[in-house]
CSV table of C-alpha atoms in Angstrom, one decimal:
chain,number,residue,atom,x,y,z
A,11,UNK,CA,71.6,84.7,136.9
A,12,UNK,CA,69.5,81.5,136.2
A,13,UNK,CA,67.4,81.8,132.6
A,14,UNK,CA,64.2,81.5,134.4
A,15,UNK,CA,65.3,83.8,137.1
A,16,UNK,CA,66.0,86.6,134.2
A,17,UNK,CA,62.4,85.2,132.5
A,18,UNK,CA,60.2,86.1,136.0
A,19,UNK,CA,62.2,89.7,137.0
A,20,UNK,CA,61.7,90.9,133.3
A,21,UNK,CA,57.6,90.1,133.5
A,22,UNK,CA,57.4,91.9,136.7
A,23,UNK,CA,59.3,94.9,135.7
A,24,UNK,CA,57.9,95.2,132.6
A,25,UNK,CA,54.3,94.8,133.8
A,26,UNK,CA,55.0,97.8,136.4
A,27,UNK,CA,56.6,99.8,134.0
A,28,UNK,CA,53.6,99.4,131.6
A,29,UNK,CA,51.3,100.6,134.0
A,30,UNK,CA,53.8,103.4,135.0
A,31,UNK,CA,53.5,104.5,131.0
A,32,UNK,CA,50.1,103.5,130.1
A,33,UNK,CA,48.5,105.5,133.2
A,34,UNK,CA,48.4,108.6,131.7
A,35,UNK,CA,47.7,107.9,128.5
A,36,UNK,CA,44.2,105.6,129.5
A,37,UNK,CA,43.2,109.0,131.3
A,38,UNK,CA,43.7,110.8,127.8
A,39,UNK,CA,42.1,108.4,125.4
A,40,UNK,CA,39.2,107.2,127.7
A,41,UNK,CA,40.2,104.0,128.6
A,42,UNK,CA,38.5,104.1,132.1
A,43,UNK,CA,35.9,103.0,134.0
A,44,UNK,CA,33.5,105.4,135.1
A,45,UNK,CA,31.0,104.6,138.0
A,46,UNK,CA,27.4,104.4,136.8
A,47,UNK,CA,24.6,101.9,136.8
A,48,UNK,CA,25.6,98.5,138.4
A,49,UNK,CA,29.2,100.0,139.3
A,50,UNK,CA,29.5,101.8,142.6
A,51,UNK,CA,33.3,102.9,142.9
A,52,UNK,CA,34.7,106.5,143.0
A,53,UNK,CA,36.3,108.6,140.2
A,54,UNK,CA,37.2,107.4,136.5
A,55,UNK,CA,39.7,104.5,137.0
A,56,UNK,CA,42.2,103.2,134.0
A,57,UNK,CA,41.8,100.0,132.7
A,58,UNK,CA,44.9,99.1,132.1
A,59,UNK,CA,45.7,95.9,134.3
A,60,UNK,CA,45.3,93.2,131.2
A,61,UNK,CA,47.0,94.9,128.9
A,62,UNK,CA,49.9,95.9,131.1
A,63,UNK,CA,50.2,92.1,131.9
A,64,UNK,CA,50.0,91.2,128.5
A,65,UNK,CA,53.3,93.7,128.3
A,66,UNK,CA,55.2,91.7,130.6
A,67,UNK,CA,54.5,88.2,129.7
A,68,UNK,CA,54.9,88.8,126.1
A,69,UNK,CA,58.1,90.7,126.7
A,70,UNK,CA,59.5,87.9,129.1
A,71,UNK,CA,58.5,84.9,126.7
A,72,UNK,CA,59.6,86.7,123.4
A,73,UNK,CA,63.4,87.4,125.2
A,74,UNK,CA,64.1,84.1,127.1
A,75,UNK,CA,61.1,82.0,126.9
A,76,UNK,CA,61.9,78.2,125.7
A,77,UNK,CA,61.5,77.2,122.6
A,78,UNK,CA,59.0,74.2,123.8
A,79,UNK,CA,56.3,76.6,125.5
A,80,UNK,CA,55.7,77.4,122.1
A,81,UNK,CA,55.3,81.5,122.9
A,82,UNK,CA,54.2,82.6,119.3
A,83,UNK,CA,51.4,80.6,119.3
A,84,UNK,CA,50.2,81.4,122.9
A,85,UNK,CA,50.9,84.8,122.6
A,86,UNK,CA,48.8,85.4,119.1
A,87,UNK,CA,46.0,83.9,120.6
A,88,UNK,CA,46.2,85.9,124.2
A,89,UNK,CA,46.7,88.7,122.5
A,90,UNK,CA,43.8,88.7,120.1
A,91,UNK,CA,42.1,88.0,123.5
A,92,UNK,CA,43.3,91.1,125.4
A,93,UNK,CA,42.6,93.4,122.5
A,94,UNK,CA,38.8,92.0,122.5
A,95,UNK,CA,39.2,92.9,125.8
A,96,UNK,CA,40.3,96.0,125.2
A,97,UNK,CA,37.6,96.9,122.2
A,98,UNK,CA,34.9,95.5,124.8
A,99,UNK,CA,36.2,98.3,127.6
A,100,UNK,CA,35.8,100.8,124.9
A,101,UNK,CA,33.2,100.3,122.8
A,102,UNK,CA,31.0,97.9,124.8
A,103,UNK,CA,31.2,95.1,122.4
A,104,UNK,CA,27.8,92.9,122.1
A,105,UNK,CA,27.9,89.3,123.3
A,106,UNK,CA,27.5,87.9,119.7
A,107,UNK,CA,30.5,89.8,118.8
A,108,UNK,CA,33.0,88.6,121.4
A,109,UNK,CA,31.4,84.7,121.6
A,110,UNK,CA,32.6,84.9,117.8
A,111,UNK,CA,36.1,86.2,118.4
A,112,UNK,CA,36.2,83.5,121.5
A,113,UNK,CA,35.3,80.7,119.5
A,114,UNK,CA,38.2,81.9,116.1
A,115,UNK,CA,40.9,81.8,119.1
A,116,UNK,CA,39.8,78.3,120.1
A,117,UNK,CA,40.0,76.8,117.0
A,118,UNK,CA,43.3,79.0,116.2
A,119,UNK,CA,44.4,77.1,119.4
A,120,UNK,CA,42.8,73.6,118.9
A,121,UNK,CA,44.6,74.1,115.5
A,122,UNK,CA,47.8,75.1,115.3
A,123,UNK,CA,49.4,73.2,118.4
A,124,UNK,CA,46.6,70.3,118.2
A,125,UNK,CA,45.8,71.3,121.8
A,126,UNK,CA,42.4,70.1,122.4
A,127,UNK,CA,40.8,67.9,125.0
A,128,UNK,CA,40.3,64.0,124.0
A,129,UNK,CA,39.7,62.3,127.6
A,130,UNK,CA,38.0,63.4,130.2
A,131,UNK,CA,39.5,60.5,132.5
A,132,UNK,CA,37.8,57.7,134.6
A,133,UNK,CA,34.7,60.1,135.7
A,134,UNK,CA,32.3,57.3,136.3
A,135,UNK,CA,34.2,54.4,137.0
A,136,UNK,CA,33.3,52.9,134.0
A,137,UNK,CA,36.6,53.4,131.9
A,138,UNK,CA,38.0,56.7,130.4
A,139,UNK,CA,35.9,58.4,128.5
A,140,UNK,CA,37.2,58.9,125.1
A,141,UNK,CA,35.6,62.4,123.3
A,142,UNK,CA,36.9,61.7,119.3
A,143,UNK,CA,34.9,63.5,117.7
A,144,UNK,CA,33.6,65.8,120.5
A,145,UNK,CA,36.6,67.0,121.6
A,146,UNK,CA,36.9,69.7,119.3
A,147,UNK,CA,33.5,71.2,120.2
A,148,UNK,CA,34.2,70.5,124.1
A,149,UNK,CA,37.0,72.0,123.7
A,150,UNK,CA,35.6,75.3,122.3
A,151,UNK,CA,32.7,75.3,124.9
A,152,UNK,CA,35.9,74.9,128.0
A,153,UNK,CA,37.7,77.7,125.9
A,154,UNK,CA,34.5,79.9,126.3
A,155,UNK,CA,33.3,78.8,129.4
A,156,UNK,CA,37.0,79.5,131.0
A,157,UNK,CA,37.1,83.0,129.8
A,158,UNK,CA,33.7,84.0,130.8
A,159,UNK,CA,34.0,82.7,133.9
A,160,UNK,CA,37.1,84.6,134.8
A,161,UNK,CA,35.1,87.6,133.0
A,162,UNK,CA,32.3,87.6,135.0
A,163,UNK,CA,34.8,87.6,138.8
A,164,UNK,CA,36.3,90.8,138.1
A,165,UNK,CA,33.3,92.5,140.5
A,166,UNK,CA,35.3,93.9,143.3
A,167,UNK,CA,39.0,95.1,143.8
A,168,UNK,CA,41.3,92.3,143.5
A,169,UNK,CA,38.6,89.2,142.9
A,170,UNK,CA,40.0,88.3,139.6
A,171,UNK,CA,43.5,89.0,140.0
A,172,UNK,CA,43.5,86.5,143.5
A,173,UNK,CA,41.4,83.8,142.3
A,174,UNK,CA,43.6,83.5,139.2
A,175,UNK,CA,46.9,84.0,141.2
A,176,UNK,CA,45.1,80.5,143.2
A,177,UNK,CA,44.5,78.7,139.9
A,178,UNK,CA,48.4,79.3,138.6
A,179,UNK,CA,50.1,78.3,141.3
A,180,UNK,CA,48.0,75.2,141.9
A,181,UNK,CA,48.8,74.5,137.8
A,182,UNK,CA,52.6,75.5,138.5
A,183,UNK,CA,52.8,72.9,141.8
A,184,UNK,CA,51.2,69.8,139.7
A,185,UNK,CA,53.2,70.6,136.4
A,186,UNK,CA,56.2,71.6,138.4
A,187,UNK,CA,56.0,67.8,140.2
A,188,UNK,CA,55.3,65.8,137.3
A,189,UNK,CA,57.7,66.5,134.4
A,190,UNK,CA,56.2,69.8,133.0
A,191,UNK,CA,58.2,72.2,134.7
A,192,UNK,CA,58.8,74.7,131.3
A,193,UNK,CA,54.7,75.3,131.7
A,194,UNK,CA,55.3,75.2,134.9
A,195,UNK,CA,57.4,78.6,134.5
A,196,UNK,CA,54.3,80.2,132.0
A,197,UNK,CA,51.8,79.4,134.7
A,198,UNK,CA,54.5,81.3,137.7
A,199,UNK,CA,55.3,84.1,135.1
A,200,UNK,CA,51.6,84.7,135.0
A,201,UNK,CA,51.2,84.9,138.2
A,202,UNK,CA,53.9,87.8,138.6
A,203,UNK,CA,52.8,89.4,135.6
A,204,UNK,CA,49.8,90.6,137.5
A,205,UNK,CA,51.5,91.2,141.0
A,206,UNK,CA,51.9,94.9,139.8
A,207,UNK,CA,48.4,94.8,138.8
A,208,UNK,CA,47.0,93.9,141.9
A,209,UNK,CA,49.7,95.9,143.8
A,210,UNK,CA,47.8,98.9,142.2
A,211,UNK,CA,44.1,97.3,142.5
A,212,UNK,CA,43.9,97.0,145.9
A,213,UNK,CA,46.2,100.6,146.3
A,214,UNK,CA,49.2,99.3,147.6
A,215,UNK,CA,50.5,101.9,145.4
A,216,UNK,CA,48.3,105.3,146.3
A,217,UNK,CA,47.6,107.5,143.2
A,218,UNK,CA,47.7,104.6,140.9
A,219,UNK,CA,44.7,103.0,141.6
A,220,UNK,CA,43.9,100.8,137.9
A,221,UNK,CA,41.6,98.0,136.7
A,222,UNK,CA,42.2,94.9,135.3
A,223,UNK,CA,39.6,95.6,132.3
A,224,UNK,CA,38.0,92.4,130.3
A,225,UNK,CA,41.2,92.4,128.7
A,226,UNK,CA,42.8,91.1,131.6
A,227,UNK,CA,39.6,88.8,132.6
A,228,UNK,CA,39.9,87.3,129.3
A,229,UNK,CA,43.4,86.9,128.9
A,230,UNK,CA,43.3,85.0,132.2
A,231,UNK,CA,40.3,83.1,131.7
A,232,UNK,CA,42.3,81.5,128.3
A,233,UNK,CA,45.9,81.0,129.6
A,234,UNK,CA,44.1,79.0,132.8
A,235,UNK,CA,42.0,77.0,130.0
A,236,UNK,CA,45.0,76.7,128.1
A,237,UNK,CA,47.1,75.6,130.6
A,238,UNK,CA,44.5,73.0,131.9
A,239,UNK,CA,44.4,71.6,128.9
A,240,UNK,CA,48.1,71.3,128.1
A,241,UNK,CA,48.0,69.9,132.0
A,242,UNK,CA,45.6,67.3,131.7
A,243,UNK,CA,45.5,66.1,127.9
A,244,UNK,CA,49.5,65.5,126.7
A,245,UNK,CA,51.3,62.6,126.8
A,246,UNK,CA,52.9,63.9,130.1
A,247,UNK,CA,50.1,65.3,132.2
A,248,UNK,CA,50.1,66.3,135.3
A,249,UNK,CA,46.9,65.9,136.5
A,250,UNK,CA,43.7,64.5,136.0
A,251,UNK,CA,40.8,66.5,134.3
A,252,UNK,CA,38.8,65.8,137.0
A,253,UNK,CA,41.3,67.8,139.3
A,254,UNK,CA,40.9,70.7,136.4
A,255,UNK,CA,37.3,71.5,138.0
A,256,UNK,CA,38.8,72.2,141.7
A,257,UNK,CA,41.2,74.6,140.2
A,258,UNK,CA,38.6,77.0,138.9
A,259,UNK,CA,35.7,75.9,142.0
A,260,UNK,CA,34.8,79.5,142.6
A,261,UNK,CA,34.7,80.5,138.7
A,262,UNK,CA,33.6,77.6,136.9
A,263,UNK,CA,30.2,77.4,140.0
A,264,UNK,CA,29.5,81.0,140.0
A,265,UNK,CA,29.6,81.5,135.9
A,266,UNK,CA,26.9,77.9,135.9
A,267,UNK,CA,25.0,79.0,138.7
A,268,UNK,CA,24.2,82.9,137.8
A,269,UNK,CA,23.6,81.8,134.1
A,270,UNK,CA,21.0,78.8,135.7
A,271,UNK,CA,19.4,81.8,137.5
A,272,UNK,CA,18.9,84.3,134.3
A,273,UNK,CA,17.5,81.6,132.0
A,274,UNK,CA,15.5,80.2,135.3
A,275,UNK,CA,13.9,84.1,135.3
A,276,UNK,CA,13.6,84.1,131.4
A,277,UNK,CA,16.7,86.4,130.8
A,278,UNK,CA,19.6,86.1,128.8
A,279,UNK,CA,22.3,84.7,130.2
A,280,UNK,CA,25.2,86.8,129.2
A,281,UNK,CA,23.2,89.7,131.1
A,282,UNK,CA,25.1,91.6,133.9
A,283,UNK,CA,23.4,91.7,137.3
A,284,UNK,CA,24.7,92.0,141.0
A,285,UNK,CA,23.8,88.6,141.9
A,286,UNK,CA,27.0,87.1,142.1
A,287,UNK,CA,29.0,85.0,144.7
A,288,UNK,CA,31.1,88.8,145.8
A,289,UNK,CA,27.8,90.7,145.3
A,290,UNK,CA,25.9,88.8,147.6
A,291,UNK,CA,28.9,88.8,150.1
A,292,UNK,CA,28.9,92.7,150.0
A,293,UNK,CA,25.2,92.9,150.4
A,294,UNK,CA,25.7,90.7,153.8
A,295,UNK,CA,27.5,93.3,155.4
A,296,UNK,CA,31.3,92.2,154.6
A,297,UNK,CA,33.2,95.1,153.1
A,298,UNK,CA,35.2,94.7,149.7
A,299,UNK,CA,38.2,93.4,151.6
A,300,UNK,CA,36.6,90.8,154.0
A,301,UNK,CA,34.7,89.7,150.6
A,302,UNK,CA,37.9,89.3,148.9
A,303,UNK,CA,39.5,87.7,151.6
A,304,UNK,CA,36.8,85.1,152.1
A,305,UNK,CA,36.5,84.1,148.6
A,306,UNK,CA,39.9,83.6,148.2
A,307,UNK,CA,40.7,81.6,150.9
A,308,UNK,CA,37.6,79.1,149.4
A,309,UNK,CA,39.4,78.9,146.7
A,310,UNK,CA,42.1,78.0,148.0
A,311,UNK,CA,40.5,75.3,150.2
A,312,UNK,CA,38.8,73.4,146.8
A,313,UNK,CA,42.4,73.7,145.3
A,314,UNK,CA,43.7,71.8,148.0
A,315,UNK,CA,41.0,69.5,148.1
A,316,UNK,CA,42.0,68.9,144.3
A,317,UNK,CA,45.9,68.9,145.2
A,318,UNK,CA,45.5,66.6,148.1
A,319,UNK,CA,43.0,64.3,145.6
A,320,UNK,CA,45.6,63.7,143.0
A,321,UNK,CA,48.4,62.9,145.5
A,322,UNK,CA,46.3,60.3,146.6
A,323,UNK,CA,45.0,59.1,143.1
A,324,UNK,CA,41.6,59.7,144.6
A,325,UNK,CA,39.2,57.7,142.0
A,326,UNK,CA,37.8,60.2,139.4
A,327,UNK,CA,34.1,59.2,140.0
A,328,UNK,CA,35.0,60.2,143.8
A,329,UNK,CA,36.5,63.4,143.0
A,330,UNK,CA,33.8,64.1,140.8
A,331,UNK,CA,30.9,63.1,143.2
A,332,UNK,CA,32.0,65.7,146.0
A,333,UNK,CA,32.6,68.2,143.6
A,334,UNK,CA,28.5,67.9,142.3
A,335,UNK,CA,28.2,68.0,145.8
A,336,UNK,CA,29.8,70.5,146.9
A,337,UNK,CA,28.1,72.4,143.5
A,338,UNK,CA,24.9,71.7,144.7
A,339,UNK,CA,25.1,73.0,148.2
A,340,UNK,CA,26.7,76.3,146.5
A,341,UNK,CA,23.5,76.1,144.6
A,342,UNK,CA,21.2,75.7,147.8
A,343,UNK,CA,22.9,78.3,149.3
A,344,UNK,CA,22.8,81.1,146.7
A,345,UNK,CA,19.1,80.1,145.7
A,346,UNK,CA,17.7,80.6,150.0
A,347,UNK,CA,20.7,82.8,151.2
A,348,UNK,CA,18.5,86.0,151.6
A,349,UNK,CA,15.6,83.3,153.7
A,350,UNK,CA,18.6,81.9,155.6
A,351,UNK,CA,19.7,85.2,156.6
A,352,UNK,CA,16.1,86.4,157.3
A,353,UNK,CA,15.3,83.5,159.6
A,354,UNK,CA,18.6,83.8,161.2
A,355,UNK,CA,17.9,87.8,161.6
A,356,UNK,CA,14.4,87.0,163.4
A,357,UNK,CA,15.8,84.4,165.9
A,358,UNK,CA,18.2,86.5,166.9
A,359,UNK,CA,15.7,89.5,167.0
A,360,UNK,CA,13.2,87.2,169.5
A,361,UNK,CA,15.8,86.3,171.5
A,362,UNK,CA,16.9,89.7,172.0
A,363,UNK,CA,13.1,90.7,173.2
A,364,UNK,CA,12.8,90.8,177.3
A,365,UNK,CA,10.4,88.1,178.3
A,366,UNK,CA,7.4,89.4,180.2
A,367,UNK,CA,7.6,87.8,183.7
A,368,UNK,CA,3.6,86.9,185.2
């Protein structure tokens, strides 16, 4: 059986096993959700999904991973990730707190394998833009900005799990085409580390309904950061940074948007509400399902957009203009949705009204 072959089962069946062993236990320490306040679903559910995919990647990497993927150094990091994670399910960690762990791992990464961005490409056709010594704080601002964002998806059943399932396999296409087909495999054994996850998540499996918990949000949101970076910034990357912002659309413009909205109304803007892009879609009238559907398949669309892009060697300043764009019609829309829908409701309400005849 083919090394990589060996590398992808062993994630999967370790991540399913994981669940299979920590279900029980979650129940018994208290590692579950409970509904109450801003969350609406039924019963006390485990929150197990990071850490059981945690279980499979580091299992797969630390038995037949490559020496060049460089699996101690992702994994300390990921894993000091998914146990903040973890502590933040428990104990309800304060923002300060986890920015502070966020910001150690960056530099542990920025340090120890020199992965940091240094270009951000041609964005203004103008010439590349060379950070020096920005990149290091850039860098730390994309780590944490990447893992909040990822943070801040997990709403409804499945949301997180999909949109990063997108962002992988877009990674895994470009670094699979152009010469980095080892990350290649980290960004595919991702992906299948969570299929048991979301197998479970959106009760494929009945009786074993689990969450993915921040530690699984996080622990995304840095191996996609992570990945992007080792994508965009080596000496054989696949893609252009520019592309980096269509693989995380739906992420990346929520997390902006919802924190533009709570320091617009004077809050902070770490604090939870239901005004994101999957609440609003629920409080439309779409169940959890259609909502998951919907935002999943836009995703998918401004992944394309960024696949079909680089195939072209699109100019950055081109790719970047119709990504403001399309940012600012996401902002238009969320900021007038509710008067969209209420004009929409009262033409449909007057047309519906029998005319009077004289």
């Amino acid at each position: 059986m083919p090394e990589h072959t060996l590398l992808y089962v062993t994630a999967l069946f370790t991540s399913a096993l994981a669940i299979w062993l920590l279900y029980p236990v979650s129940v018994r320490v208290g590692l579950v959700d409970i509904p109450r306040g801003r969350k609406q679903h039924q019963g006390a559910v485990p929150l197990i999904g990071g850490i059981a995919t945690y279980c499979g990647l580091a299992t797969a990497l630390l038995l037949f991973a490559d020496s060049n993927v460089q699996p101690f150094y992702y994994l300390s990091c990921s894993g000091i990730i998914m146990l903040l994670g973890v502590f933040d399910d428990y104990l309800d960690l304060s923002v300060k707190l986890r920015l502070a762990v966020q910001t150690l791992v960056g530099l542990a990464m920025t340090w120890s394998l020199d992965l940091h961005l240094s270009s951000l490409g041609n964005l203004f056709g103008l010439g590349v833009i060379e950070l020096g010594v920005l990149g290091l704080p850039v860098t730390l601002l994309a780590v944490i900005a990447a893992i909040n964002a990822f943070n801040m998806t997990d709403g409804i059943d499945g949301l997180a799990g999909m949109l990063s399932l997108v962002s992988f396999s877009t990674i895994a296409i470009f670094m699979a085409l152009w010469g980095q087909q080892e990350y290649a495999a980290l960004a595919l054994l991702l992906a299948l580390a969570l299929l048991p996850y979301l197998a479970c998540n959106l009760n494929l499996i009945p009786g074993r309904r689990i969450f993915m918990g921040d530690a699984g949000s996080m622990l995304i949101g840095l191996s996609v950061i992570w990945l992007l970076i080792i994508g965009t910034q080596s000496e054989s990357a696949s893609f252009r940074p520019v592309t980096a912002l269509w693989i995380i659309a739906i992420p990346l413009m929520d997390m902006i948007a919802i924190m533009l909205r709570r320091i617009r109304k004077g809050q902070s803007p770490f604090q939870a509400d239901r005004e994101h892009l999957h609440h609003i879609s629920l409080r439309l009238g779409l169940s959890s399902r259609e909502s998951l559907t919907l935002i999943t398949a836009l995703s998918c669309i401004f992944a394309s957009i960024g696949i079909i892009g680089e195939y072209l060697l699109l100019p950055d300043w081109l790719m970047l203009l119709l990504f403001l764009i399309l940012f600012a019609g996401y902002l238009y829309l969320l900021q007038h949705i509710w008067r969209i829908i209420s004009h929409l409701r009262h033409k449909r309400l007057r047309r519906s009204i029998p005319r009077v005849v004289k």
